[in-house]
Amino acid sequence: MIEEALSAPRDYPTPERLRYLYAAARMAIQRLTPIVAAQVEDAAPGPERASRERAVDEAEAIVHEGLSPSPLAASLTISALGRALWGLHQFAGGER
């Protein structure tokens, strides 16, 4: 799903697929954000903590964006969700 979301602006998925990717990415972000946020709380100040904080902040910002009816704008939003999800996923111990 992450790969597909990241490539949405290039591949132009159908409107139905865009809606699915939007919902699935948002759900995954909402599931992973608390995990990475807990890591932030447990981490000592430094670059690792800052990276996790940035990943959480970016995910929280993008997850509240709506899905545009424009296919290009929707694809760009999906791609941003994919980037945010990828960042959280890495810190939560996942693979791409």
JSON list of C-alpha atoms in Angstrom, two decimals:
[
{"chain": "A", "resi": 1, "resn": "MET", "atom": "CA", "xyz": [0.00, 0.00, 0.00]},
{"chain": "A", "resi": 2, "resn": "ILE", "atom": "CA", "xyz": [2.82, 2.42, 0.81]},
{"chain": "A", "resi": 3, "resn": "GLU", "atom": "CA", "xyz": [4.41, 1.94, -2.62]},
{"chain": "A", "resi": 4, "resn": "GLU", "atom": "CA", "xyz": [1.07, 2.42, -4.34]},
{"chain": "A", "resi": 5, "resn": "ALA", "atom": "CA", "xyz": [0.33, 5.55, -2.34]},
{"chain": "A", "resi": 6, "resn": "LEU", "atom": "CA", "xyz": [3.76, 7.00, -3.08]},
{"chain": "A", "resi": 7, "resn": "SER", "atom": "CA", "xyz": [3.34, 6.40, -6.80]},
{"chain": "A", "resi": 8, "resn": "ALA", "atom": "CA", "xyz": [-0.24, 7.73, -7.04]},
{"chain": "A", "resi": 9, "resn": "PRO", "atom": "CA", "xyz": [0.70, 11.01, -8.78]},
{"chain": "A", "resi": 10, "resn": "ARG", "atom": "CA", "xyz": [2.58, 9.05, -11.43]},
{"chain": "A", "resi": 11, "resn": "ASP", "atom": "CA", "xyz": [0.15, 6.14, -11.86]},
{"chain": "A", "resi": 12, "resn": "TYR", "atom": "CA", "xyz": [-3.17, 7.99, -11.55]},
{"chain": "A", "resi": 13, "resn": "PRO", "atom": "CA", "xyz": [-5.29, 5.31, -9.83]},
{"chain": "A", "resi": 14, "resn": "THR", "atom": "CA", "xyz": [-9.03, 5.22, -10.40]},
{"chain": "A", "resi": 15, "resn": "PRO", "atom": "CA", "xyz": [-11.20, 7.41, -8.13]},
{"chain": "A", "resi": 16, "resn": "GLU", "atom": "CA", "xyz": [-12.33, 4.28, -6.27]},
{"chain": "A", "resi": 17, "resn": "ARG", "atom": "CA", "xyz": [-8.74, 3.20, -5.70]},
{"chain": "A", "resi": 18, "resn": "LEU", "atom": "CA", "xyz": [-7.81, 6.72, -4.53]},
{"chain": "A", "resi": 19, "resn": "ARG", "atom": "CA", "xyz": [-10.61, 6.62, -1.96]},
{"chain": "A", "resi": 20, "resn": "TYR", "atom": "CA", "xyz": [-9.45, 3.19, -0.78]},
{"chain": "A", "resi": 21, "resn": "LEU", "atom": "CA", "xyz": [-5.81, 4.29, -0.49]},
{"chain": "A", "resi": 22, "resn": "TYR", "atom": "CA", "xyz": [-6.87, 7.44, 1.33]},
{"chain": "A", "resi": 23, "resn": "ALA", "atom": "CA", "xyz": [-8.90, 5.51, 3.91]},
{"chain": "A", "resi": 24, "resn": "ALA", "atom": "CA", "xyz": [-6.35, 2.72, 4.33]},
{"chain": "A", "resi": 25, "resn": "ALA", "atom": "CA", "xyz": [-3.39, 5.10, 4.71]},
{"chain": "A", "resi": 26, "resn": "ARG", "atom": "CA", "xyz": [-5.26, 7.24, 7.23]},
{"chain": "A", "resi": 27, "resn": "MET", "atom": "CA", "xyz": [-6.20, 4.17, 9.30]},
{"chain": "A", "resi": 28, "resn": "ALA", "atom": "CA", "xyz": [-2.61, 2.92, 9.25]},
{"chain": "A", "resi": 29, "resn": "ILE", "atom": "CA", "xyz": [-1.30, 6.36, 10.26]},
{"chain": "A", "resi": 30, "resn": "GLN", "atom": "CA", "xyz": [-3.79, 6.55, 13.11]},
{"chain": "A", "resi": 31, "resn": "ARG", "atom": "CA", "xyz": [-2.67, 3.09, 14.26]},
{"chain": "A", "resi": 32, "resn": "LEU", "atom": "CA", "xyz": [1.08, 3.83, 14.09]},
{"chain": "A", "resi": 33, "resn": "THR", "atom": "CA", "xyz": [1.12, 7.40, 15.41]},
{"chain": "A", "resi": 34, "resn": "PRO", "atom": "CA", "xyz": [0.61, 6.41, 19.08]},
{"chain": "A", "resi": 35, "resn": "ILE", "atom": "CA", "xyz": [3.37, 3.79, 18.81]},
{"chain": "A", "resi": 36, "resn": "VAL", "atom": "CA", "xyz": [5.92, 6.29, 17.52]},
{"chain": "A", "resi": 37, "resn": "ALA", "atom": "CA", "xyz": [4.66, 9.00, 19.90]},
{"chain": "A", "resi": 38, "resn": "ALA", "atom": "CA", "xyz": [5.36, 6.63, 22.81]},
{"chain": "A", "resi": 39, "resn": "GLN", "atom": "CA", "xyz": [8.88, 6.13, 21.46]},
{"chain": "A", "resi": 40, "resn": "VAL", "atom": "CA", "xyz": [9.32, 9.91, 21.49]},
{"chain": "A", "resi": 41, "resn": "GLU", "atom": "CA", "xyz": [8.34, 10.03, 25.14]},
{"chain": "A", "resi": 42, "resn": "ASP", "atom": "CA", "xyz": [10.84, 7.30, 26.01]},
{"chain": "A", "resi": 43, "resn": "ALA", "atom": "CA", "xyz": [13.73, 8.66, 23.91]},
{"chain": "A", "resi": 44, "resn": "ALA", "atom": "CA", "xyz": [16.52, 10.84, 25.23]},
{"chain": "A", "resi": 45, "resn": "PRO", "atom": "CA", "xyz": [16.86, 14.26, 23.61]},
{"chain": "A", "resi": 46, "resn": "GLY", "atom": "CA", "xyz": [18.79, 14.06, 20.38]},
{"chain": "A", "resi": 47, "resn": "PRO", "atom": "CA", "xyz": [18.52, 13.35, 16.67]},
{"chain": "A", "resi": 48, "resn": "GLU", "atom": "CA", "xyz": [16.62, 10.07, 17.04]},
{"chain": "A", "resi": 49, "resn": "ARG", "atom": "CA", "xyz": [13.96, 11.70, 19.17]},
{"chain": "A", "resi": 50, "resn": "ALA", "atom": "CA", "xyz": [13.75, 14.69, 16.84]},
{"chain": "A", "resi": 51, "resn": "SER", "atom": "CA", "xyz": [13.27, 12.40, 13.81]},
{"chain": "A", "resi": 52, "resn": "ARG", "atom": "CA", "xyz": [10.45, 10.57, 15.51]},
{"chain": "A", "resi": 53, "resn": "GLU", "atom": "CA", "xyz": [8.82, 13.83, 16.62]},
{"chain": "A", "resi": 54, "resn": "ARG", "atom": "CA", "xyz": [8.99, 15.13, 13.06]},
{"chain": "A", "resi": 55, "resn": "ALA", "atom": "CA", "xyz": [7.44, 11.91, 11.71]},
{"chain": "A", "resi": 56, "resn": "VAL", "atom": "CA", "xyz": [4.57, 12.16, 14.21]},
{"chain": "A", "resi": 57, "resn": "ASP", "atom": "CA", "xyz": [4.02, 15.87, 13.50]},
{"chain": "A", "resi": 58, "resn": "GLU", "atom": "CA", "xyz": [3.98, 15.33, 9.73]},
{"chain": "A", "resi": 59, "resn": "ALA", "atom": "CA", "xyz": [1.60, 12.39, 10.02]},
{"chain": "A", "resi": 60, "resn": "GLU", "atom": "CA", "xyz": [-0.77, 14.28, 12.31]},
{"chain": "A", "resi": 61, "resn": "ALA", "atom": "CA", "xyz": [-0.81, 17.25, 9.92]},
{"chain": "A", "resi": 62, "resn": "ILE", "atom": "CA", "xyz": [-1.54, 15.29, 6.75]},
{"chain": "A", "resi": 63, "resn": "VAL", "atom": "CA", "xyz": [-4.06, 12.88, 8.24]},
{"chain": "A", "resi": 64, "resn": "HIS", "atom": "CA", "xyz": [-6.53, 15.76, 8.68]},
{"chain": "A", "resi": 65, "resn": "GLU", "atom": "CA", "xyz": [-6.49, 16.80, 5.02]},
{"chain": "A", "resi": 66, "resn": "GLY", "atom": "CA", "xyz": [-9.56, 15.91, 3.04]},
{"chain": "A", "resi": 67, "resn": "LEU", "atom": "CA", "xyz": [-9.54, 14.16, -0.32]},
{"chain": "A", "resi": 68, "resn": "SER", "atom": "CA", "xyz": [-10.03, 16.55, -3.21]},
{"chain": "A", "resi": 69, "resn": "PRO", "atom": "CA", "xyz": [-12.41, 15.63, -6.05]},
{"chain": "A", "resi": 70, "resn": "SER", "atom": "CA", "xyz": [-9.58, 16.54, -8.44]},
{"chain": "A", "resi": 71, "resn": "PRO", "atom": "CA", "xyz": [-7.66, 13.38, -9.40]},
{"chain": "A", "resi": 72, "resn": "LEU", "atom": "CA", "xyz": [-4.31, 15.20, -9.42]},
{"chain": "A", "resi": 73, "resn": "ALA", "atom": "CA", "xyz": [-4.87, 16.86, -6.04]},
{"chain": "A", "resi": 74, "resn": "ALA", "atom": "CA", "xyz": [-6.18, 13.60, -4.58]},
{"chain": "A", "resi": 75, "resn": "SER", "atom": "CA", "xyz": [-3.11, 11.75, -5.90]},
{"chain": "A", "resi": 76, "resn": "LEU", "atom": "CA", "xyz": [-0.81, 14.32, -4.31]},
{"chain": "A", "resi": 77, "resn": "THR", "atom": "CA", "xyz": [-2.61, 13.96, -0.97]},
{"chain": "A", "resi": 78, "resn": "ILE", "atom": "CA", "xyz": [-2.37, 10.16, -1.20]},
{"chain": "A", "resi": 79, "resn": "SER", "atom": "CA", "xyz": [1.35, 10.46, -1.92]},
{"chain": "A", "resi": 80, "resn": "ALA", "atom": "CA", "xyz": [1.83, 12.73, 1.11]},
{"chain": "A", "resi": 81, "resn": "LEU", "atom": "CA", "xyz": [-0.06, 10.21, 3.24]},
{"chain": "A", "resi": 82, "resn": "GLY", "atom": "CA", "xyz": [2.22, 7.50, 1.88]},
{"chain": "A", "resi": 83, "resn": "ARG", "atom": "CA", "xyz": [5.33, 9.47, 2.84]},
{"chain": "A", "resi": 84, "resn": "ALA", "atom": "CA", "xyz": [3.99, 10.09, 6.34]},
{"chain": "A", "resi": 85, "resn": "LEU", "atom": "CA", "xyz": [3.04, 6.43, 6.69]},
{"chain": "A", "resi": 86, "resn": "TRP", "atom": "CA", "xyz": [6.47, 5.32, 5.48]},
{"chain": "A", "resi": 87, "resn": "GLY", "atom": "CA", "xyz": [8.16, 7.49, 8.12]},
{"chain": "A", "resi": 88, "resn": "LEU", "atom": "CA", "xyz": [6.01, 6.10, 10.92]},
{"chain": "A", "resi": 89, "resn": "HIS", "atom": "CA", "xyz": [6.32, 2.56, 9.60]},
{"chain": "A", "resi": 90, "resn": "GLN", "atom": "CA", "xyz": [10.12, 2.72, 9.67]},
{"chain": "A", "resi": 91, "resn": "PHE", "atom": "CA", "xyz": [10.16, 3.81, 13.31]},
{"chain": "A", "resi": 92, "resn": "ALA", "atom": "CA", "xyz": [7.54, 1.25, 14.28]},
{"chain": "A", "resi": 93, "resn": "GLY", "atom": "CA", "xyz": [9.80, -1.49, 12.92]},
{"chain": "A", "resi": 94, "resn": "GLY", "atom": "CA", "xyz": [8.14, -2.22, 9.60]},
{"chain": "A", "resi": 95, "resn": "GLU", "atom": "CA", "xyz": [9.48, -2.83, 6.13]},
{"chain": "A", "resi": 96, "resn": "ARG", "atom": "CA", "xyz": [8.47, -1.01, 2.99]}
]
